[in-house]
Short mmCIF file of C-alpha atoms in Angstrom, two decimals:
data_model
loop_
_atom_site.label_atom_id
_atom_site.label_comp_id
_atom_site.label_asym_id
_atom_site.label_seq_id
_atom_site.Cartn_x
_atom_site.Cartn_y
_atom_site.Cartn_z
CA UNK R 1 203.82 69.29 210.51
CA UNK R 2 204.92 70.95 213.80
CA UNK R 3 205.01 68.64 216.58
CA UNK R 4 202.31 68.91 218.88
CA UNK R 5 202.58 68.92 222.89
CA UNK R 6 202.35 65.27 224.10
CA UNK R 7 200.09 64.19 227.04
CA UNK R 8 202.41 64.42 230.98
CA UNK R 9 204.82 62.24 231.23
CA UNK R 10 204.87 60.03 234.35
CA UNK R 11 206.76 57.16 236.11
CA UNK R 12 205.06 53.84 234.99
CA UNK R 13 205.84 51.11 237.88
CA UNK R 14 205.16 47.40 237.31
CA UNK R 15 204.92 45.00 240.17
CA UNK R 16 207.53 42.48 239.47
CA UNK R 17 205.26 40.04 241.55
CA UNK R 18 202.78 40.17 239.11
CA UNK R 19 201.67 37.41 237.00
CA UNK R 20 203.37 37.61 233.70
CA UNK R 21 200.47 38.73 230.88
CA UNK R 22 199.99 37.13 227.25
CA UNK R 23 200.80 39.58 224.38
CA UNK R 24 198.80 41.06 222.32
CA UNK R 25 198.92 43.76 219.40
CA UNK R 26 202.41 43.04 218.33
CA UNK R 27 203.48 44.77 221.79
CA UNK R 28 206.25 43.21 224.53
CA UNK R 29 205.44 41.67 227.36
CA UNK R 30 206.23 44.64 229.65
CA UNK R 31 203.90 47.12 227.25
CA UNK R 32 201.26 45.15 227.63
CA UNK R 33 201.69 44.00 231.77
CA UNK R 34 201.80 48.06 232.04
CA UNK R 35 198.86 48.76 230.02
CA UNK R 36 196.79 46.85 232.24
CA UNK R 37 198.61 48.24 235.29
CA UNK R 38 197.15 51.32 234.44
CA UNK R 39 193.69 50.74 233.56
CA UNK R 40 193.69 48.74 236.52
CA UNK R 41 193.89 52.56 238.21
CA UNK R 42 191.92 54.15 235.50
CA UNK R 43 189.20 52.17 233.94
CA UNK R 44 189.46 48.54 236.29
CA UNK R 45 186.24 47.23 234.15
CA UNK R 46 187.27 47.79 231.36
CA UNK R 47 190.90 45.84 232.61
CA UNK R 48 190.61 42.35 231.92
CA UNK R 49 188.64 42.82 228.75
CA UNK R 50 191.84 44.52 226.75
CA UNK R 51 193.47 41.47 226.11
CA UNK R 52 191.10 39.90 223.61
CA UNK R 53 189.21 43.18 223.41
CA UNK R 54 191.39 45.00 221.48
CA UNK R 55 193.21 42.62 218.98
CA UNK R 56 189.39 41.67 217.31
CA UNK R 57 188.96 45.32 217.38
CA UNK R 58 192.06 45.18 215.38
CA UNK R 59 190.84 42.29 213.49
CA UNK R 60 187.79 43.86 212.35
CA UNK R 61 189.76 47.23 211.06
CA UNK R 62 192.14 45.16 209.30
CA UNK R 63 189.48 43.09 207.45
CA UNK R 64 187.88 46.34 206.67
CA UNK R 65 191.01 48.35 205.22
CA UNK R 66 192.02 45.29 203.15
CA UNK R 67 187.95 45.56 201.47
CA UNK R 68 187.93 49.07 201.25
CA UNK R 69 191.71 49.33 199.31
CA UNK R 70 191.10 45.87 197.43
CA UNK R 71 191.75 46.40 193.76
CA UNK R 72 188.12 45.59 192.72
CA UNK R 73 187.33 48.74 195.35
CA UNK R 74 189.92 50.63 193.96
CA UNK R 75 188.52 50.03 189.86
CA UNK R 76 184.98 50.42 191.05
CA UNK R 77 184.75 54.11 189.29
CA UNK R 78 186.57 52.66 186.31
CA UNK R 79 185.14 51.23 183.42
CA UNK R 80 183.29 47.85 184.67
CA UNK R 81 184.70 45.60 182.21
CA UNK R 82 188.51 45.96 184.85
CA UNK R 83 186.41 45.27 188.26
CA UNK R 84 185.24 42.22 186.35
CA UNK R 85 188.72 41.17 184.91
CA UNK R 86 189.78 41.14 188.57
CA UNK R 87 186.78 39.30 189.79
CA UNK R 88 187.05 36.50 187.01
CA UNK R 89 191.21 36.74 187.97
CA UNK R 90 190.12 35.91 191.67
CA UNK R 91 187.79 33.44 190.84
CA UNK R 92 190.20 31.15 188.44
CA UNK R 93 192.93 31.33 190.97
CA UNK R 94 190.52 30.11 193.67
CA UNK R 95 189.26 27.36 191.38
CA UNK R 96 193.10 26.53 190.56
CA UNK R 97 194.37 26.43 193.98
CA UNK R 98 191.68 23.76 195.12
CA UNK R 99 192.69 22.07 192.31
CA UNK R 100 196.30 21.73 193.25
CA UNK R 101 195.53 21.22 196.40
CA UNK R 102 192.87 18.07 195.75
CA UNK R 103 195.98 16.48 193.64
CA UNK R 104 198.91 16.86 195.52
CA UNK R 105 200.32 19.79 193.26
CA UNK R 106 199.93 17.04 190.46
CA UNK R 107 199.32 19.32 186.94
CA UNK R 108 197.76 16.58 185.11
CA UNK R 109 195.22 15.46 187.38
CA UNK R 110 194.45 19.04 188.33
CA UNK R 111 193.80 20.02 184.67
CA UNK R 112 191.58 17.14 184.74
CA UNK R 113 190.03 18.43 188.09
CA UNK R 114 189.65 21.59 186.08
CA UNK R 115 188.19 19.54 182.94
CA UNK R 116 190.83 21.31 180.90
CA UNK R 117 191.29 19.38 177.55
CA UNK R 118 195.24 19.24 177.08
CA UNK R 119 195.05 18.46 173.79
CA UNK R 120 193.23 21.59 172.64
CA UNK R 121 194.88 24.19 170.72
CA UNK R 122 195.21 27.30 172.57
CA UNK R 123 193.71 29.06 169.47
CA UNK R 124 190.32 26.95 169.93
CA UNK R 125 190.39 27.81 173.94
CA UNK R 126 187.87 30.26 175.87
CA UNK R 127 189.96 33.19 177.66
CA UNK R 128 188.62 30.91 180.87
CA UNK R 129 190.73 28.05 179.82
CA UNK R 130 193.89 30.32 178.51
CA UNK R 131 193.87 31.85 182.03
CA UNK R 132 193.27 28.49 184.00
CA UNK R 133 195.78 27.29 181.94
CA UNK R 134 198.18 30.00 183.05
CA UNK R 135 197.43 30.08 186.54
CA UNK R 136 197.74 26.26 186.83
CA UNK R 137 201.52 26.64 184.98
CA UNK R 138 202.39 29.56 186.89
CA UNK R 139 200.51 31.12 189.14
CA UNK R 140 200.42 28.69 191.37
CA UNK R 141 204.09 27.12 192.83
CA UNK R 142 205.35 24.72 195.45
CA UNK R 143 208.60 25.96 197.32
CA UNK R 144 208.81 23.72 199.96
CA UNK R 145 212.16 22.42 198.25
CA UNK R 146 213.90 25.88 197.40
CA UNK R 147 217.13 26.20 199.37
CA UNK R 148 216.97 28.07 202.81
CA UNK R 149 217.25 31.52 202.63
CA UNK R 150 216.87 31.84 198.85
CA UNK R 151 213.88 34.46 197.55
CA UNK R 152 211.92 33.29 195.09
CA UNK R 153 209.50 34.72 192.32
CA UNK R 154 207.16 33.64 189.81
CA UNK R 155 209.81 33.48 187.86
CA UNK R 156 211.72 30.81 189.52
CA UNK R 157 208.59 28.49 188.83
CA UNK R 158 209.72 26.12 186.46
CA UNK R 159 206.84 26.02 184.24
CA UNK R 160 207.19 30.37 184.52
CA UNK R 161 207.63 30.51 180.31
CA UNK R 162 205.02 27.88 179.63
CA UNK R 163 202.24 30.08 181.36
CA UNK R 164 203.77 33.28 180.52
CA UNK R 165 202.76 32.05 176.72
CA UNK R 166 199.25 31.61 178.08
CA UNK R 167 199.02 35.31 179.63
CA UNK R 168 200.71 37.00 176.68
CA UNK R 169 197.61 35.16 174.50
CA UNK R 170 195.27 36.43 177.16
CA UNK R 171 196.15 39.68 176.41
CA UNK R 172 196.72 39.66 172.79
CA UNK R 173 193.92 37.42 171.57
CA UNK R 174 191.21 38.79 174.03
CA UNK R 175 192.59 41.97 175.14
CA UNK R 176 192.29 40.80 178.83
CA UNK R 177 194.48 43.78 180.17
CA UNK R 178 195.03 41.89 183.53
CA UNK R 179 196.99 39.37 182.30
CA UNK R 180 199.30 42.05 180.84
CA UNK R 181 199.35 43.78 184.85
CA UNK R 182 199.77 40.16 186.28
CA UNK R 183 203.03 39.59 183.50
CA UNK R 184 204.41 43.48 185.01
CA UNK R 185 204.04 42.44 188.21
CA UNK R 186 205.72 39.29 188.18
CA UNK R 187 208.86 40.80 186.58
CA UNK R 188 208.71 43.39 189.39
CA UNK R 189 208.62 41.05 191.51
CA UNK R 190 211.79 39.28 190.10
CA UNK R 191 213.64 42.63 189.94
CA UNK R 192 213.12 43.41 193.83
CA UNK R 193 213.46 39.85 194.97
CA UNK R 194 215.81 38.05 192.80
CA UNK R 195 217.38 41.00 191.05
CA UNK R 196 216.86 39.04 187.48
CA UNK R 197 218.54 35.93 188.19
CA UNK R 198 215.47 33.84 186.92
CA UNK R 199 215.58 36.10 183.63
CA UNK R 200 216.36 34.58 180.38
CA UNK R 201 219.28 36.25 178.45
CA UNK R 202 219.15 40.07 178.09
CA UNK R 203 215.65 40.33 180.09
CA UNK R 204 216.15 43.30 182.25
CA UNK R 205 212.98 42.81 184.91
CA UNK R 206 212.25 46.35 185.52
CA UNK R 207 212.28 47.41 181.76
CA UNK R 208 210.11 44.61 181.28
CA UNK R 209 207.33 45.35 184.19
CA UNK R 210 207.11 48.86 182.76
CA UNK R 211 206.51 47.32 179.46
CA UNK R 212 203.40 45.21 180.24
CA UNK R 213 201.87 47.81 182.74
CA UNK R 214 202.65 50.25 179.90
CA UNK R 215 200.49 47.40 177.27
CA UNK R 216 197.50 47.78 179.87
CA UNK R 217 197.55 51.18 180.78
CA UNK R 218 197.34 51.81 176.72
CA UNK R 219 194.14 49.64 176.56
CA UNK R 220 192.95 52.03 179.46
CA UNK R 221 193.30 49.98 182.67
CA UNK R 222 193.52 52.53 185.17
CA UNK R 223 195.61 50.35 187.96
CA UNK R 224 198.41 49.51 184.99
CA UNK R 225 198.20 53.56 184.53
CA UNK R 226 199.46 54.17 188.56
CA UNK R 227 201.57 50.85 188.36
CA UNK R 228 203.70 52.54 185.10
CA UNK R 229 203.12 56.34 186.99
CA UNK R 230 204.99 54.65 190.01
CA UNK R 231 208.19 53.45 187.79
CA UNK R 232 208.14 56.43 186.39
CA UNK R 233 207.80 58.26 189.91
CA UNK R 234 210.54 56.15 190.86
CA UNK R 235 212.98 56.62 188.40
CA UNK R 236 212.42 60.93 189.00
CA UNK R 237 210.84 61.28 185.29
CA UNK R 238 207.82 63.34 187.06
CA UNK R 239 206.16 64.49 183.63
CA UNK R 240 206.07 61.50 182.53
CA UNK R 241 204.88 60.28 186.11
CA UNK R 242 202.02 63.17 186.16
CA UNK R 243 200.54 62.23 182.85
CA UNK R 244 200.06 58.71 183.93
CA UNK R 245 198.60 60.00 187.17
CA UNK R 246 195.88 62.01 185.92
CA UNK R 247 194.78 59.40 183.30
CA UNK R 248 194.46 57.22 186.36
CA UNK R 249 193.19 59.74 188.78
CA UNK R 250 190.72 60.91 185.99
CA UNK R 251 189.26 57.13 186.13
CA UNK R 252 189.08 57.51 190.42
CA UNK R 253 191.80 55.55 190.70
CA UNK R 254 192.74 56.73 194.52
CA UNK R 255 196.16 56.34 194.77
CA UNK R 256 197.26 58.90 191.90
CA UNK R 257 195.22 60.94 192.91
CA UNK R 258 197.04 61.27 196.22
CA UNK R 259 200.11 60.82 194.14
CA UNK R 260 199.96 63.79 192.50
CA UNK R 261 198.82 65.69 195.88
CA UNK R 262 202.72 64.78 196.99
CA UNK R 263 203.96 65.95 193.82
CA UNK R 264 202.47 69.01 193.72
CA UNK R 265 202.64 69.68 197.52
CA UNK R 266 206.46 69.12 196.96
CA UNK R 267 207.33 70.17 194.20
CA UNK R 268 210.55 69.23 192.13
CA UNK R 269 213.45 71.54 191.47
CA UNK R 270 215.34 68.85 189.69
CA UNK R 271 212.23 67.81 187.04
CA UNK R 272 213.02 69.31 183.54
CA UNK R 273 210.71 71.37 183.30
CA UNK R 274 210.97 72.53 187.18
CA UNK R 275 207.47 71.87 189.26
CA UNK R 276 206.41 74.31 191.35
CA UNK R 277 205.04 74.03 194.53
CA UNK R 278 201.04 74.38 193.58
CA UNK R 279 199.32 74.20 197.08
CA UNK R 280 195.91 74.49 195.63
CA UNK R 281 196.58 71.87 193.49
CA UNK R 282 197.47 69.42 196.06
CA UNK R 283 194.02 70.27 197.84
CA UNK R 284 192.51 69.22 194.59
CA UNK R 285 193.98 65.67 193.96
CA UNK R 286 194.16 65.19 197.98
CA UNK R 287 190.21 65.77 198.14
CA UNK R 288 189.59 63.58 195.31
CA UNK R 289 191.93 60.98 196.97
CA UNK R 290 189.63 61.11 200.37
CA UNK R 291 186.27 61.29 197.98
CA UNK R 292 187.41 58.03 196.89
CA UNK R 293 187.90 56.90 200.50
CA UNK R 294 191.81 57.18 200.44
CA UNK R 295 192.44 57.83 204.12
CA UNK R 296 195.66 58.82 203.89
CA UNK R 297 194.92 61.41 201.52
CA UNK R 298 192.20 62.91 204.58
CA UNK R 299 195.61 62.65 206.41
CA UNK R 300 197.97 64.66 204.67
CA UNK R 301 194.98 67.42 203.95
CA UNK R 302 194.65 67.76 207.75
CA UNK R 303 198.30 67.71 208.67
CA UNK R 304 198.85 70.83 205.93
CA UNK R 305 196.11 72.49 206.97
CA UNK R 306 197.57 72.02 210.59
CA UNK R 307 201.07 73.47 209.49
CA UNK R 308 199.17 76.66 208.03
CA UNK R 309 197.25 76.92 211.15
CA UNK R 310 200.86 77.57 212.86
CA UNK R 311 203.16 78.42 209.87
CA UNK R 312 202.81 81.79 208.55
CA UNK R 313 205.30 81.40 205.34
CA UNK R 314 203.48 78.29 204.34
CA UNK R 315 199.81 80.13 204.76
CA UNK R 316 201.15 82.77 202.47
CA UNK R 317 201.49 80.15 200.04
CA UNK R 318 198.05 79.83 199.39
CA UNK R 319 196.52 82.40 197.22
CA UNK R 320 194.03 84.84 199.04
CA UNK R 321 191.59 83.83 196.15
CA UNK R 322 191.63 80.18 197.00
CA UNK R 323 188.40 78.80 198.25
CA UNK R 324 190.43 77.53 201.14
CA UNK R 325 192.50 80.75 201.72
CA UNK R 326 191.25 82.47 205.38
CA UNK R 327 193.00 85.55 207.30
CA UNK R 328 192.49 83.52 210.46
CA UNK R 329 194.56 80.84 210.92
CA UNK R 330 192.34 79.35 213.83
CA UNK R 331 190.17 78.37 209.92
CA UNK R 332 193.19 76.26 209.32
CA UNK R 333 193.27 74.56 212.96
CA UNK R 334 189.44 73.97 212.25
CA UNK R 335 190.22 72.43 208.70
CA UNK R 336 192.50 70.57 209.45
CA UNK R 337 190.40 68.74 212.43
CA UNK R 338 187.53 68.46 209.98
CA UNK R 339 190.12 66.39 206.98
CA UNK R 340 191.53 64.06 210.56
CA UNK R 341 187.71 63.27 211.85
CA UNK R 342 186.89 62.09 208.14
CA UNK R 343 190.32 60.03 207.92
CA UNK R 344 189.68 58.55 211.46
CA UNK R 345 186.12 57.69 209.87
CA UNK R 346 188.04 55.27 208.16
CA UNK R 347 190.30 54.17 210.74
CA UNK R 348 193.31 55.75 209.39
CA UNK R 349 195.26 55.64 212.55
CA UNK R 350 197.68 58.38 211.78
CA UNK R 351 194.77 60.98 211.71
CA UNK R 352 193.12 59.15 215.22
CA UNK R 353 196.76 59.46 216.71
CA UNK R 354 196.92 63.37 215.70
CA UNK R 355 193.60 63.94 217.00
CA UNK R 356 194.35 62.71 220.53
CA UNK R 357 197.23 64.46 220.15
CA UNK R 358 195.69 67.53 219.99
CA UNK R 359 192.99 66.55 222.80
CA UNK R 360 196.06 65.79 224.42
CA UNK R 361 197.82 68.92 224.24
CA UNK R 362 196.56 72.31 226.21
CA UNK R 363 197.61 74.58 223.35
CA UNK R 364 194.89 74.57 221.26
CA UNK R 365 192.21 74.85 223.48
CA UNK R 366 190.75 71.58 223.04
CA UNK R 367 192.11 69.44 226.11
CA UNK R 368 190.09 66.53 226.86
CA UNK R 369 191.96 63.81 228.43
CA UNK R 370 189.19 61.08 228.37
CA UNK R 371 189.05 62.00 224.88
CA UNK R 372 192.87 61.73 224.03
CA UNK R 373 192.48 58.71 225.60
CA UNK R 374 189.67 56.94 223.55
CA UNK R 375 191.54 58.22 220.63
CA UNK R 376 194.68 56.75 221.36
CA UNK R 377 192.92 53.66 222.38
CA UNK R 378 191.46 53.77 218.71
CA UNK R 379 195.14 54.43 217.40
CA UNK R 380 196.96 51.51 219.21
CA UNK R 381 194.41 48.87 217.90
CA UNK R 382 194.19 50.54 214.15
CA UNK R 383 197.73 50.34 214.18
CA UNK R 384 198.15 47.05 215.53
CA UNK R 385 200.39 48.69 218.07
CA UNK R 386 202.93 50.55 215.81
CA UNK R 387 203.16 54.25 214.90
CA UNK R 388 204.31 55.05 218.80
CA UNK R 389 200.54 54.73 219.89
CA UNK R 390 201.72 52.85 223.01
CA UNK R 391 203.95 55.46 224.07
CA UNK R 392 200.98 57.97 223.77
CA UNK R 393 198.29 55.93 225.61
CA UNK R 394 200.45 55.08 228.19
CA UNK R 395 201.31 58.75 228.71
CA UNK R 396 197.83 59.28 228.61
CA UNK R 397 196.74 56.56 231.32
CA UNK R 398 199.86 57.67 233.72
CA UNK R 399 198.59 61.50 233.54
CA UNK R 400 194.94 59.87 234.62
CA UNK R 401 196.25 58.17 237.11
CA UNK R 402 198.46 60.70 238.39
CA UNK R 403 195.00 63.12 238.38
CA UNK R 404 192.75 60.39 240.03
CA UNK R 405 195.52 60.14 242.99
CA UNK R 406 195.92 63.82 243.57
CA UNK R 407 191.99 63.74 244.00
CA UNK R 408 192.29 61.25 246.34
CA UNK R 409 195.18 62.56 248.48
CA UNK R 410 193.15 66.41 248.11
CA UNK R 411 190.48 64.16 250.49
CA UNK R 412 191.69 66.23 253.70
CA UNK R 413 191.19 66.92 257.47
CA UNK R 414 189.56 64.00 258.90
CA UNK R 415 190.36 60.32 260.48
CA UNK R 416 188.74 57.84 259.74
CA UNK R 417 185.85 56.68 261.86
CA UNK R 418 184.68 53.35 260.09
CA UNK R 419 185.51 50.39 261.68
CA UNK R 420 188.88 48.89 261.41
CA UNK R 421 188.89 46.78 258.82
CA UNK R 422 189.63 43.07 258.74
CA UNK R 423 192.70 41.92 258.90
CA UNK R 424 194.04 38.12 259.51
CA UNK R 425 196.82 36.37 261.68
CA UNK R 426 198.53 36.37 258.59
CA UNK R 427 198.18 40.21 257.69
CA UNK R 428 196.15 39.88 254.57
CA UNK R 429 193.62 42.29 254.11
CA UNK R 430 189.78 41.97 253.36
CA UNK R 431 188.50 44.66 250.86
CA UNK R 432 187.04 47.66 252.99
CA UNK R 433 184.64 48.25 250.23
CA UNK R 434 181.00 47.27 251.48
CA UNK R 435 179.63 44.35 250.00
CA UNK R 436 183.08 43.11 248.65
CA UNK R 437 185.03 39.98 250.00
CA UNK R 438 187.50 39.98 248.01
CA UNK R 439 190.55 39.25 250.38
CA UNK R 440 194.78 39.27 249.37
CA UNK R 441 196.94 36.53 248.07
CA UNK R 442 199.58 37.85 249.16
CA UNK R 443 200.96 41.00 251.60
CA UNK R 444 199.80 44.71 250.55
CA UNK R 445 198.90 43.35 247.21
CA UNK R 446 195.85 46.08 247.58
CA UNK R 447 195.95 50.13 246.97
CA UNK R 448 195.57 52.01 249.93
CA UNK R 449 193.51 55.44 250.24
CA UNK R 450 195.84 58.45 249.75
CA UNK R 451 193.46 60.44 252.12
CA UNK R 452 193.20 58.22 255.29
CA UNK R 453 196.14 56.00 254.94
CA UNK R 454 194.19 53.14 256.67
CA UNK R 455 191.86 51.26 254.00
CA UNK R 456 192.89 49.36 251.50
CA UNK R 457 190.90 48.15 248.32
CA UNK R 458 191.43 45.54 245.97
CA UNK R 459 189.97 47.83 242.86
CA UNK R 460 189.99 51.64 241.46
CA UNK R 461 186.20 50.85 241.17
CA UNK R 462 185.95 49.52 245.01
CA UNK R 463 187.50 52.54 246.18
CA UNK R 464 185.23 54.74 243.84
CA UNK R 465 182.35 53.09 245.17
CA UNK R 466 183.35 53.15 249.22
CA UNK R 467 183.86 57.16 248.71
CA UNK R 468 180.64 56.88 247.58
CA UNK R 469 179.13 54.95 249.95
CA UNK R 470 180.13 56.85 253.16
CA UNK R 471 184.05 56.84 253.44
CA UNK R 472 184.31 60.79 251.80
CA UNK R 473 182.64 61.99 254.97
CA UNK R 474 185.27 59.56 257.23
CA UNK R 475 188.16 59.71 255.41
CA UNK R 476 191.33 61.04 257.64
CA UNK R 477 188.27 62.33 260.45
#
C-alpha cells in the first residue's frame, strides 16, 4: 500500500512544571502528559475525561473482539454439533477449575467435588465424565513450583499421559473431535515452548499436533481443518495448505478464508505447481472473510483496492471483465474507503487508522481534520495505543492547535479597551473570562491572547467564550 501523506508535523512542548499524569493505554508517561497538553488547546472539555475515558472505551472493544473471534463465533456456520463440543469443553473446564480451586488443587477431593466415581471403568463412563476426567488430570496444572524462568506446557503436567488416555477415548469412543484439537494443540504448544523436552521417546511435537488436528479435520471439524492448513502453510506445502483452506472456508470458517485471500493475492513462485497471482480470487475469499465478520479481511480488501487506486501495473492486474474492474481509478479510491468503513464497523483499528489517514492527508480530496482526528482517537483506544496511533493523533492535535493559534493571532488592528484585568501583589492572574474566577497557582501558568497580548485565560474554552462575549471587537483596539 503506498504510504499516505501524514497530518503537519509540529513542535509538541510540555511544561516541565506540570503535574506528572497517570498512564493509560499502554502509553509513557510523556505520551500521555502531551496528549492532554494538547486537548487542553483543542478540546479542554473533553481534557480531563481522557484518562479513564478512553481505556473503558478500550475495554469495551476488547471484550467485543474477543466475542466476535471466540471459537464458538468462529464454528457458528459450521455444523452445530462443533459450537456445542466447544460449549460443553468450556463448561467442564469451568466446573473443573472451581473444583480445584474449592480443594486446594487436591485431585481426590475434587473428583469427589465433581461426584466422579474413581472406581468406574472408563468403558462404563459418559463422554462428561471421560472429559472431566481429563481436564481434572491435565487440563488443569499448578506451576507455582516450576523453576524460574523455565516454560512450561501441558505436557510438563505430571499427570499429562494419564489424561491424554482420557482425550484419546474421547475421541475414539465418542468421536468428540475436540478432544482430538485440544491433544494438537497441546503438542504445539510443547513444540514452541519447550521444543519437546516433555516428549516421551521419539515423540516429535509438531508431527504429532498435525496428526490430531489432521484426526479432527477428517471427522469434519472445520477449526482442526485451518489448524492442519496453518502447519501446512507453515511448512510452504501450499496445495496441501489450499485444500485444507477451502474445506474450512467452505464451512465459514473466517480465517481460511482470509488465508487463502494472502495466498492468492501473493502468489508462490516456489509451490510445485507454481501459484499465480489470482487477484479476483483474493476478492473472493477476502469478501467471504469480512461476510463472516473477519475485520482484517475488510482491511486488506481496502488497502488493495487503495494500491489500484494509485498503482497502474497492479490495476492492470485485474481483468477488465471482473465485476470489480473500473477504467477510473478514483472507483478504486471509493472501494477501498467503502471495505475500511465496514472494517472500522468492527473496530479493526488498522482500517480506522487508514481512514484518518486519508482525512488527514490533502491528496485525495477528502481533508477533514476534526475527522482525522475522531478517527485517530478511535485508532489509539482500538489499539490500546500500538500501531503508531499516538504519533498520528498527536500530529493531528499539534496541526489543530497550530490552526486555532493562527486564528487567534489573525485577530488584528485594535487594543484592547476592557478593563485591565486583575492582577495580585503577587502577580498571579485572575481569568479575564467573564463569569470565571479561576485565579493561578503559580506565575504565567495561563495562555495569553495571541491578538492583544494583554489577557490571559486559564482555558481554550474561556478564551473561546470571552471572544465571544465582547473581547473580538476589543482585542489589540
Amino acid at each position: 500500500m503506498a504510504i499516505i501523506e501524514e497530518v503537519p508535523e509540529t513542535p509538541i512542548v510540555v511544561d516541565g512544571n506540570e503535574a506528572p499524569v497517570e498512564t493509560f493505554l499502554g502509553l509513557s508517561r510523556e505520551q500521555c502528559h502531551i496528549l492532554l497538553a494538547l486537548y487542553h488547546v483543542v478540546d479542554p472539555s473533553l481534557e480531563p475525561a481522557v484518562p479513564t475515558l478512553f481505556p473503558e472505551m478500550a475495554r469495551k472493544f476488547n471484550e467485543d473482539r474477543k466475542e466476535r473471534n471466540s471459537v464458538g463465533k468462529k464454528l457458528e456456520r459450521a455444523p452445530e454439533v462443533y459450537s456445542q463440543e466447544v460449549l460443553n469443553l468450556q463448561e467442564i473446564q469451568k466446573a473443573v477449575f472451581v473444583a480445584l480451586m474449592e480443594t486446594d488443587m487436591d485431585l481426590d477431593k475434587a473428583r469427589e467435588y465433581l461426584k466422579l466415581d474413581a472406581t468406574k471403568k472408563m468403558e462404563d463412563m459418559t463422554i462428561q465424565e471421560v472429559l472431566s476426567n481429563g481436564f481434572l488430570l491435565g487440563g488443569m496444572r499448578d506451576d507455582t513450583n516450576a523453576p524460574e524462568g523455565k516454560k512450561s506446557s501441558p505436557l510438563s503436567s505430571p499427570n499429562f499421559r494419564q489424561a491424554k488416555v482420557f482425550y484419546d477415548f474421547a475421541f475414539d469412543k465418542f468421536k468428540f473431535s475436540m478432544a482430538a484439537v485440544q491433544l494438537g494443540s497441546f503438542y504445539l504448544h510443547e513444540f514452541k515452548e519447550c521444543q519437546g523436552e516433555n516428549c516421551q521417546e521419539g515423540e516429535d511435537p509438531e508431527q504429532v499436533s498435525l496428526e490430531y488436528y489432521l484426526k479432527a479435520a477428517e471427522e469434519g471439524n472445520p477449526m482442526a481443518m485451518h489448524k492442519a492448513a496453518w502447519h501446512f502453510d507453515q511448512k510452504g506445502d501450499w496445495h496441501k495448505a489450499i485444500e485444507w483452506y477451502v474445506k474450512a472456508a467452505d464451512y465459514g470458517y473466517p480465517d481460511s478464508a482470509h488465508n487463502l485471500g494472502m495466498i492468492y493475492q501473493e502468489g508462490s513462485p516456489k509451490a510445485v505447481p507454481k501459484i499465480e497471482v489470482d487477484l479476483p480470487l483474493a476478492i473472493e475469499y477476502y469478501t467471504r472473510g469480512l461476510h463472516y465478520e473477519y475485520a482484517a479481511s475488510g482491511t486488506q480488501l481496502g488497502k488493495l483496492f487503495f494500491t489500484m487506486a494509485t498503482d497502474k501495473s497492479l490495476r492492470e492486474q485485474l481483468p477488465e471483465s471482473d465485476r470489480s474492474y473500473s477504467s477510473d481509478p478514483k472507483e478504486y479510491l471509493h472501494t477501498a474507503m467503502s471495505y475500511f468503513n465496514k472494517a472500522a464497523a468492527f473496530a479493526e483499528w488498522e482500517s480506522i487508522q487508514l481512514l484518518g489517514m486519508i482525512y488527514g492527508s490533502k491528496e485525495f480530496g477528502l481533508y477533514d481534520l476534526d475527522r482525522a482526528q475522531n478517527l485517530f482517537e478511535l485508532a489509539l483506544i482500538t489499539s490500546n495505543g500500538g500501531g503508531q496511533s499516538f504519533e498520528f493523533l498527536a500530529r493531528t492535535l499539534s496541526a489543530k492547535r497550530t490552526i486555532i493559534a493562527d486564528q487567534l493571532a489573525a485577530q488584528e488592528g485594535a487594543g484592547n479597551s476592557s478593563a485591565n484585568q486583575d492582577v495580585d501583589a503577587s502577580g498571579l492572574k485572575t481569568c479575564a473570562a467573564k463569569e470565571c474566577e479561576n485565579k493561578e497557582t503559580k506565575k504565567d501558568e495561563f495562555q495569553r491572547c495571541a491578538g492583544c497580548k494583554k489577557r490571559f485565560y486559564c482555558s481554550r474554552l474561556c478564551q473561546v467564550n470571552d471572544w465571544k462575549k465582547g473581547h473580538k471587537a476589543n482585542c489589540k483596539k
